[in-house]
Tab-separated table of C-alpha atoms in Angstrom:
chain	number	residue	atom	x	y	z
A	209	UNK	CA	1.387	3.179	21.814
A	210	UNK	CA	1.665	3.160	25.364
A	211	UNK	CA	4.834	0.917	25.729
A	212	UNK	CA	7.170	3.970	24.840
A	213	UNK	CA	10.472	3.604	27.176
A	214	UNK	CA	10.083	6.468	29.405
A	215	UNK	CA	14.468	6.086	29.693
A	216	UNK	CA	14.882	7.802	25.896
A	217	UNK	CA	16.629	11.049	25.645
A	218	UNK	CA	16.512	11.179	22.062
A	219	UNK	CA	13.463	13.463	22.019
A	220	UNK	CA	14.157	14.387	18.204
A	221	UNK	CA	15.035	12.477	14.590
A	222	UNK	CA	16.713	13.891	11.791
A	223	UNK	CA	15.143	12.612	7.997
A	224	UNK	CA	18.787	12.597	6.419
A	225	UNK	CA	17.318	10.913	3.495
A	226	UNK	CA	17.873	12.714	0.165
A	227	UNK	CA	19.945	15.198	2.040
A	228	UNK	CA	22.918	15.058	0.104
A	229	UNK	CA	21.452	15.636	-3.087
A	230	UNK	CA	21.914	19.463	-2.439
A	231	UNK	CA	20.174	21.630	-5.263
A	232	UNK	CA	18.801	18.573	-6.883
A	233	UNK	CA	15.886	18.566	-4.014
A	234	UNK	CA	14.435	21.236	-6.017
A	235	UNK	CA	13.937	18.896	-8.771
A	236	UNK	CA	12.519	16.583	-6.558
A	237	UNK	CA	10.211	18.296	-4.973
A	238	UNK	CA	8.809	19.147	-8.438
A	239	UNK	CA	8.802	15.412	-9.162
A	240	UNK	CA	7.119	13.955	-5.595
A	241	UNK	CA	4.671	17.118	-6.008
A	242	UNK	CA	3.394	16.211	-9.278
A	243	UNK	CA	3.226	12.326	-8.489
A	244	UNK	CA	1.435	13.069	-5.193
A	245	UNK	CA	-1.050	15.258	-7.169
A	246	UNK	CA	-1.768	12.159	-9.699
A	247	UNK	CA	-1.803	9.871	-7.150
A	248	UNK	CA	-4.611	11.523	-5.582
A	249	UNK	CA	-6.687	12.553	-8.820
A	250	UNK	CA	-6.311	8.832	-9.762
A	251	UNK	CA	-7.146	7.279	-6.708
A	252	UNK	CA	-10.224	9.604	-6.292
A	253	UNK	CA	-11.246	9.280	-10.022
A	254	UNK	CA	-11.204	5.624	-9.215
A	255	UNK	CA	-13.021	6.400	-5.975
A	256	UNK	CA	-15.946	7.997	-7.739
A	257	UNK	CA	-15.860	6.439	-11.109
A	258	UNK	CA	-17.130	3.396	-8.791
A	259	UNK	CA	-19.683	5.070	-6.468
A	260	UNK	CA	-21.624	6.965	-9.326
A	261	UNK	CA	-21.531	3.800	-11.704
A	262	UNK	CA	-24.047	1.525	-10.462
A	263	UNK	CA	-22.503	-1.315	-12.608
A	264	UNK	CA	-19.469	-1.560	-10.054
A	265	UNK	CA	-21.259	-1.654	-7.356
A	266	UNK	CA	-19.952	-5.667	-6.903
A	267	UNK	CA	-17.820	-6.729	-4.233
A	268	UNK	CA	-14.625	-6.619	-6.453
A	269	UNK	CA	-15.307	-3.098	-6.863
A	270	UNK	CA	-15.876	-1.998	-3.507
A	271	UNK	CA	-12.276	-3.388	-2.594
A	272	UNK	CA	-11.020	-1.649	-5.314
A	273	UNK	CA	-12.732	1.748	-3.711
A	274	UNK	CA	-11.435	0.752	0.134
A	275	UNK	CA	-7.812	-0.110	-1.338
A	276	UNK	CA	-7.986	3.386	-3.577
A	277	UNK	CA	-8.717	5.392	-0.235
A	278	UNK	CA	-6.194	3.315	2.134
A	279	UNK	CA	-3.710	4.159	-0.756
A	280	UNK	CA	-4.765	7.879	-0.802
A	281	UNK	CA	-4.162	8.210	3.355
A	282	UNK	CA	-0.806	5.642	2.988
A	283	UNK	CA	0.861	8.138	0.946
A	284	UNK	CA	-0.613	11.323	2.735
A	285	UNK	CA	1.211	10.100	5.900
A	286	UNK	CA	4.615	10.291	4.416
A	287	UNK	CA	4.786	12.628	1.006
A	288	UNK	CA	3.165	15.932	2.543
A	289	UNK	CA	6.181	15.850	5.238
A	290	UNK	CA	8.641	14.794	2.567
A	291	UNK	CA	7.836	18.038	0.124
A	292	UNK	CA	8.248	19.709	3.129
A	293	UNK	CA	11.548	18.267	4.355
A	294	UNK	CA	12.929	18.648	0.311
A	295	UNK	CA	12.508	23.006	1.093
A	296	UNK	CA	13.527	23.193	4.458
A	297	UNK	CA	17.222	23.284	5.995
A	298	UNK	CA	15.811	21.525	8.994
A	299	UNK	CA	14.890	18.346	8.523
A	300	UNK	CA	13.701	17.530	12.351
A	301	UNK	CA	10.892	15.045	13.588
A	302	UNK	CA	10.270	14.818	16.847
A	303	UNK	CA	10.161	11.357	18.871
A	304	UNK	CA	6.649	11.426	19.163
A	305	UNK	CA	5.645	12.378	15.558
A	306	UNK	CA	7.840	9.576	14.247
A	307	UNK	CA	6.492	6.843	15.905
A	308	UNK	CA	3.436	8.126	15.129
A	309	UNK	CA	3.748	8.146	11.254
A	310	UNK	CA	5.874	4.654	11.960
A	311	UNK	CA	2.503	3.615	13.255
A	312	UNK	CA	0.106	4.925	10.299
A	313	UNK	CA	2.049	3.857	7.431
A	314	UNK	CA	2.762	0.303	9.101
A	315	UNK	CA	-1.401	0.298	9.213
A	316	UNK	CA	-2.123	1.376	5.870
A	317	UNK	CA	0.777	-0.480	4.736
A	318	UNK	CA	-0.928	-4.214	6.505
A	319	UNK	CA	-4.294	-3.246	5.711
A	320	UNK	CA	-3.236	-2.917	1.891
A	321	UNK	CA	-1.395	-6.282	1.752
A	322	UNK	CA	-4.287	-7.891	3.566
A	323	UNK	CA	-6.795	-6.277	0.993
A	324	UNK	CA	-5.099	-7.377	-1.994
A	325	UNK	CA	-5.443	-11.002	-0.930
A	326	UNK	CA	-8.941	-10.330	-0.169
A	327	UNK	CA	-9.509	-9.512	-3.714
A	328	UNK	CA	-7.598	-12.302	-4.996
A	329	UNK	CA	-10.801	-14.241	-3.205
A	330	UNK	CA	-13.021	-12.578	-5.125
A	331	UNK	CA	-11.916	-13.265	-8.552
A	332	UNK	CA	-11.093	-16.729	-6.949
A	333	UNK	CA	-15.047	-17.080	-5.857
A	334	UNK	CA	-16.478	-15.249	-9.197
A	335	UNK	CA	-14.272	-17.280	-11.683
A	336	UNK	CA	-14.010	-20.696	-9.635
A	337	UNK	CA	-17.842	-20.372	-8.693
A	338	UNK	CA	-19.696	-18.141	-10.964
A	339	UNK	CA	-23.264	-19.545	-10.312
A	340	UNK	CA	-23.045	-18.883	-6.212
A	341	UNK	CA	-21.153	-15.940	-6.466
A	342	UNK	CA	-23.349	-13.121	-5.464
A	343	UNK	CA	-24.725	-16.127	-2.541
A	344	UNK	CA	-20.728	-16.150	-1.049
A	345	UNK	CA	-19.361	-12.650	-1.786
A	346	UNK	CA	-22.266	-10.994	0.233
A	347	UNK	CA	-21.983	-7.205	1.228
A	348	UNK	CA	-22.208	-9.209	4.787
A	349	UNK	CA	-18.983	-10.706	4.022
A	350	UNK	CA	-17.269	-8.089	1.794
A	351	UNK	CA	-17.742	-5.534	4.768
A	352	UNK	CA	-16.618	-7.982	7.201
A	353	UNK	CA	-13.591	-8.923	5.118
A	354	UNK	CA	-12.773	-5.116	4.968
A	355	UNK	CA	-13.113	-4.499	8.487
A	356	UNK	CA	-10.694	-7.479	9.398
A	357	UNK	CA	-8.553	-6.310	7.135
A	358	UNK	CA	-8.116	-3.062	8.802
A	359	UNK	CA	-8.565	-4.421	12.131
A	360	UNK	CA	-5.679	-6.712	11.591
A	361	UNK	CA	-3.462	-4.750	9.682
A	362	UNK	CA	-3.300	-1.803	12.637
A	363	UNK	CA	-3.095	-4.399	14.973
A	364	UNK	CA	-0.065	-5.330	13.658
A	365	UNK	CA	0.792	-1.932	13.564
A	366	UNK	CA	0.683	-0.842	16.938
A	367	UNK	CA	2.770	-4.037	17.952
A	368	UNK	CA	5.381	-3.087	15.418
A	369	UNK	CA	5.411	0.347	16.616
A	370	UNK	CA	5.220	-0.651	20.535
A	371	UNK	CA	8.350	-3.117	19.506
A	372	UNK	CA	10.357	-0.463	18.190
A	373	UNK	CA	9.765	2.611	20.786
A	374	UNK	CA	10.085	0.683	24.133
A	375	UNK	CA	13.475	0.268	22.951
A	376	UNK	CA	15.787	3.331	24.632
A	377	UNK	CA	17.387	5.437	21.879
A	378	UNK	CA	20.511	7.739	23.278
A	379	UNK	CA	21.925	8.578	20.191
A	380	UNK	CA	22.704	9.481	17.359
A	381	UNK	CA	19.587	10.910	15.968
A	382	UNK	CA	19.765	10.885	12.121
A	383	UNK	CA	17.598	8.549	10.735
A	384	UNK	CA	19.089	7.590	7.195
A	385	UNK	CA	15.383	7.632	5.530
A	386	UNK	CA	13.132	10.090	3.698
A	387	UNK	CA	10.419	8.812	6.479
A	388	UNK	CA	10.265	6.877	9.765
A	389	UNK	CA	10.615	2.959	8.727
A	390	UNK	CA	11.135	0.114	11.386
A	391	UNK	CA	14.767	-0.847	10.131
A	392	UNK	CA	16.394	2.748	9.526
A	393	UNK	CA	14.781	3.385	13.368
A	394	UNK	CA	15.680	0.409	14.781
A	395	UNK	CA	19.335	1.056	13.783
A	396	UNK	CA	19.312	3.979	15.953
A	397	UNK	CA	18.791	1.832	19.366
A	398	UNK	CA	21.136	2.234	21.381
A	399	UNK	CA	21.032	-1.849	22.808
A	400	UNK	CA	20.985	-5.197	21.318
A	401	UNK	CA	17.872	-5.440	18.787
A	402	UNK	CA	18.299	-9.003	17.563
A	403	UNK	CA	15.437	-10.196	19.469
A	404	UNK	CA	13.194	-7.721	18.619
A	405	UNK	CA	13.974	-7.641	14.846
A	406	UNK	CA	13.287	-11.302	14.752
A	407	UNK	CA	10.153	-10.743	16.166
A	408	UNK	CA	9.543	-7.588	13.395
A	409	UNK	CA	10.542	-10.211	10.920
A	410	UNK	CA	8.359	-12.613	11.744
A	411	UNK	CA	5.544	-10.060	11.628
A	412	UNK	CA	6.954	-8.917	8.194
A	413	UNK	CA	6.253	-12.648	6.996
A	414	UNK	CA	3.119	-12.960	8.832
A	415	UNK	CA	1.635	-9.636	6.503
A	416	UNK	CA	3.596	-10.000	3.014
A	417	UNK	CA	4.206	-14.055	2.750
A	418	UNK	CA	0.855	-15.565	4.295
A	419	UNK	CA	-1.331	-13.310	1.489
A	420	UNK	CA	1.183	-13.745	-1.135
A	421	UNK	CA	0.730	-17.214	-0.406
A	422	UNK	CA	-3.123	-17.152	-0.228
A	423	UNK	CA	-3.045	-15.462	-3.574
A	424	UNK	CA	-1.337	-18.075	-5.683
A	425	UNK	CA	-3.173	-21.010	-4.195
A	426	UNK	CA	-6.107	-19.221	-5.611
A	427	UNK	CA	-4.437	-18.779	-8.473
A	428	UNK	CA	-3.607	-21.976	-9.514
A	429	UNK	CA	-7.682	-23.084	-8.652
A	430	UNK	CA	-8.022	-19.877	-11.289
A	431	UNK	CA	-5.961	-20.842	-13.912
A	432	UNK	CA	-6.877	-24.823	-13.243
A	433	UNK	CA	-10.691	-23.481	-13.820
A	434	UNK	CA	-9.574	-21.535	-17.138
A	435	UNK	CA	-8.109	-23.940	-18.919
A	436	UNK	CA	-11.129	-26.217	-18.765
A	437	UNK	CA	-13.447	-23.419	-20.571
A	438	UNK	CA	-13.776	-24.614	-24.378
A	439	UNK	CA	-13.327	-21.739	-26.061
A	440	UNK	CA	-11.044	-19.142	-26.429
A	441	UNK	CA	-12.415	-16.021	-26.162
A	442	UNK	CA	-14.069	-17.541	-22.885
A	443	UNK	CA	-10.494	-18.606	-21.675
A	444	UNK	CA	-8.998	-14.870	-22.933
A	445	UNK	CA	-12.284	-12.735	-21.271
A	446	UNK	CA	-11.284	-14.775	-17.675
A	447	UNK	CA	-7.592	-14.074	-17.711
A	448	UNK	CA	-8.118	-10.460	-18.952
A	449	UNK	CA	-10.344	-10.325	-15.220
A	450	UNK	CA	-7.511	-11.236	-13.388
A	451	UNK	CA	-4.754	-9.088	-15.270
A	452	UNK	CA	-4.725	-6.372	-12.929
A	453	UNK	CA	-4.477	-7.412	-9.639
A	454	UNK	CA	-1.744	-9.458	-10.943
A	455	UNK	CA	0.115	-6.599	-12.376
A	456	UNK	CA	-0.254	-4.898	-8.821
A	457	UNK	CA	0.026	-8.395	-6.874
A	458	UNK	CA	3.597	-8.644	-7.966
A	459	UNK	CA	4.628	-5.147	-7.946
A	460	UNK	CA	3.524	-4.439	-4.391
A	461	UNK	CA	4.182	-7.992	-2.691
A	462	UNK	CA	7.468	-7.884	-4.473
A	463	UNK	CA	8.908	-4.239	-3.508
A	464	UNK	CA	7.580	-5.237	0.369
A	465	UNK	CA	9.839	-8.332	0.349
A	466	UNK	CA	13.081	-6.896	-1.138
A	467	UNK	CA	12.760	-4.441	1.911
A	468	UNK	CA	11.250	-6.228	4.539
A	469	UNK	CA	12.072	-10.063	3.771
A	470	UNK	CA	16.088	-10.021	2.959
A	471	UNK	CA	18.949	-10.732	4.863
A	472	UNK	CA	20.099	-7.180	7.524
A	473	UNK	CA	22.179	-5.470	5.117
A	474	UNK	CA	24.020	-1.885	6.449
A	475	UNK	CA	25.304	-1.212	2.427
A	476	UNK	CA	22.044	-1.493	1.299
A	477	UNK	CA	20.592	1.855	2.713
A	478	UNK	CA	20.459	4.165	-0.202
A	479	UNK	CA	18.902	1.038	-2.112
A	480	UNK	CA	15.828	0.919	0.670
A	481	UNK	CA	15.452	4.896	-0.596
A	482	UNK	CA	15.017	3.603	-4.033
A	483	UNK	CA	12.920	1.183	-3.775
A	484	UNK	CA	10.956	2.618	-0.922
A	485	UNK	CA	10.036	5.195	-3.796
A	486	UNK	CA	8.476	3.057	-5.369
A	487	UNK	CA	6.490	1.285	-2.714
A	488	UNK	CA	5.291	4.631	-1.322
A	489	UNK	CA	4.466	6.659	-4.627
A	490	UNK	CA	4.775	4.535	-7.342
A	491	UNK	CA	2.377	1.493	-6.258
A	492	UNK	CA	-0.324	3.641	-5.162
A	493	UNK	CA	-0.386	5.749	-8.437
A	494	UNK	CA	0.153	2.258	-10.048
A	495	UNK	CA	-2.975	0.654	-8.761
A	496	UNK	CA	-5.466	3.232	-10.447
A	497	UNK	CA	-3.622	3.170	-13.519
A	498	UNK	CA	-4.124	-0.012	-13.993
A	499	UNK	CA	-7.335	-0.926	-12.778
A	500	UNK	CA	-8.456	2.299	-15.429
A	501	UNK	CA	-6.246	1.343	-18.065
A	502	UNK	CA	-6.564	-2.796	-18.615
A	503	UNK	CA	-10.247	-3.171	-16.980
A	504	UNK	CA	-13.104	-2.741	-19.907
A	505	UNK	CA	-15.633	-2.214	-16.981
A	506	UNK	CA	-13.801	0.907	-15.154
A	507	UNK	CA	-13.117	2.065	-18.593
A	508	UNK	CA	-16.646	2.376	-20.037
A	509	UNK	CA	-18.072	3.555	-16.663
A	510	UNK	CA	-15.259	5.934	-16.782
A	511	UNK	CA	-16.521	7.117	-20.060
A	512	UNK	CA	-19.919	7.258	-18.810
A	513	UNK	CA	-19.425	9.053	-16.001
A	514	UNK	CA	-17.202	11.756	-17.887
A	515	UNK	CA	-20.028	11.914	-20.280
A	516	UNK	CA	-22.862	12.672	-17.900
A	517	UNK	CA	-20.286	15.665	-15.978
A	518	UNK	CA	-19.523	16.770	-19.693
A	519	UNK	CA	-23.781	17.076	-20.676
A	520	UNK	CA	-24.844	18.512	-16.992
A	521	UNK	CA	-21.587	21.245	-17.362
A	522	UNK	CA	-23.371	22.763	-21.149
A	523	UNK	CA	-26.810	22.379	-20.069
């Protein structure tokens, strides 16, 4: 993040998100507490229901146990400073420490989108082409596939971030947000933006639409593949495999869009809040719920594992 313009005088931000709730951000603290505790007892149950059982150790479930942790960090960057924010008067960031959590969430953010359509692959490879499964979803390929997601998604990142901070901000200095996002930040410049937020727009399409994409083409080889098996049961046991990472394919892909892929909208500000809500601590406690509560194979091995800690605890 080198491309900072050294011209900004705005050396502060102030998080006016949630601000004029008064009292109420008692309550809410409460409320973003207890979610961020679940999110991170579900996302490391999840985390070590998989490496103890040695039945998930398949490529499906080692995305499952990157995406869990990338969840985990996505949401420490933002709701930590948020509780803080909801019992403090001041409600001050400083230049620096915005663009840096700009620049973390943005690559947790990427890397997630880019990891869901990874695993959209693998139930494309396992249900499309059973027999050379464990040939094409190699841990060769699964780590790779990992480690460009990552590598891409921060990439992205750090040019969204660069984008944003060259630009000189002069004032005012009251970021309409909980958290540092590109549009509430952008807002703030103080010179014309259009170019850059077409570029940030472009970007936005390049991380939510190309995956989305990706994912229903390899959908409709899934569902092309499950209609051909004779019986029933078979057809039911496939589509129950691909349930969940439905269930989170729409709910993430689709929050991302209504904030990142609609029209620049200035009455539509305390909206973003709501809906960024749920994109920063409801998906990531929704992903873990899921994947425990409609997968038979995390639920047994969740069982199993509980069982074993339950037996070694009254030996």
């Amino acid at each position: 993040m080198q491309g900072f313009n050294r011209t900004t005088t705005v050396t502060q931000f102030i998080l006016v998100g949630f601000s004029s709730l008064g009292e109420l951000q008692l309550l809410l603290f409460v409320f973003f507490l207890l979610l961020y505790l679940m999110i991170l007892l579900a996302n490391a149950t999840i985390m070590a229901v998989i490496h103890f059982s040695h039945t998930l150790h398949t490529p499906m479930y080692g995305f499952l146990f990157i995406l869990s942790f990338s969840e985990s960090c996505y949401t420490f960057v933002i709701i930590p400073q948020l509780l803080i924010h909801l019992l403090s008067a001041t409600k001050t960031i400083s230049f620096v420490a915005c663009a840096t959590q700009l620049f973390f969430f943005l690559g947790f953010a990427c890397t997630n989108c880019f990891l869901i359509a990874v695993m959209g692959y693998d139930r494309f490879v396992a249900i499309c082409h059973p027999l050379r499964y464990t040939l094409i979803m190699s841990k060769r390929l699964g780590l790779g596939l990992i480690s460009l997601s990552g590598a891409t998604g921060f990439f992205i990142a750090l040019v969204a971030t660069n984008l944003i901070c060259d630009m000189p901000f002069c004032g005012p200095n009251r970021v309409n947000h909980y958290f540092c996002d590109m549009a509430p930040v952008i807002k703030l410049a103080c010179t014309d933006t259009h170019v850059k937020e077409l570029a940030l727009f472009s970007l936005s399409i390049l991380v939510i639409m190309v995956p989305f994409l990706l994912i229903l083409i390899s959908y409709g080889f899934i569902v092309n593949t499950i209609l051909k098996i004779p019986s029933a049961e078979g057809k039911r046991k496939a589509f129950a495999t691909c349930a969940s990472h439905l269930t989170v394919v729409f709910v993430h892909y689709g929050c991302a869009s209504i904030i990142y892929l609609r029209p620049k909208s200035k009455s539509a500000s305390d909206k973003d809040q709501l809906v960024a809500v749920t994109y920063t601590v409801v998906t990531p406690l929704l992903n873990p719920l899921v994947y425990s509560l409609r997968n038979q194979e995390v639920k047994t091995a969740l069982k199993r594992v509980m069982g074993i800690s339950i037996a070694i605890k009254w030996r």
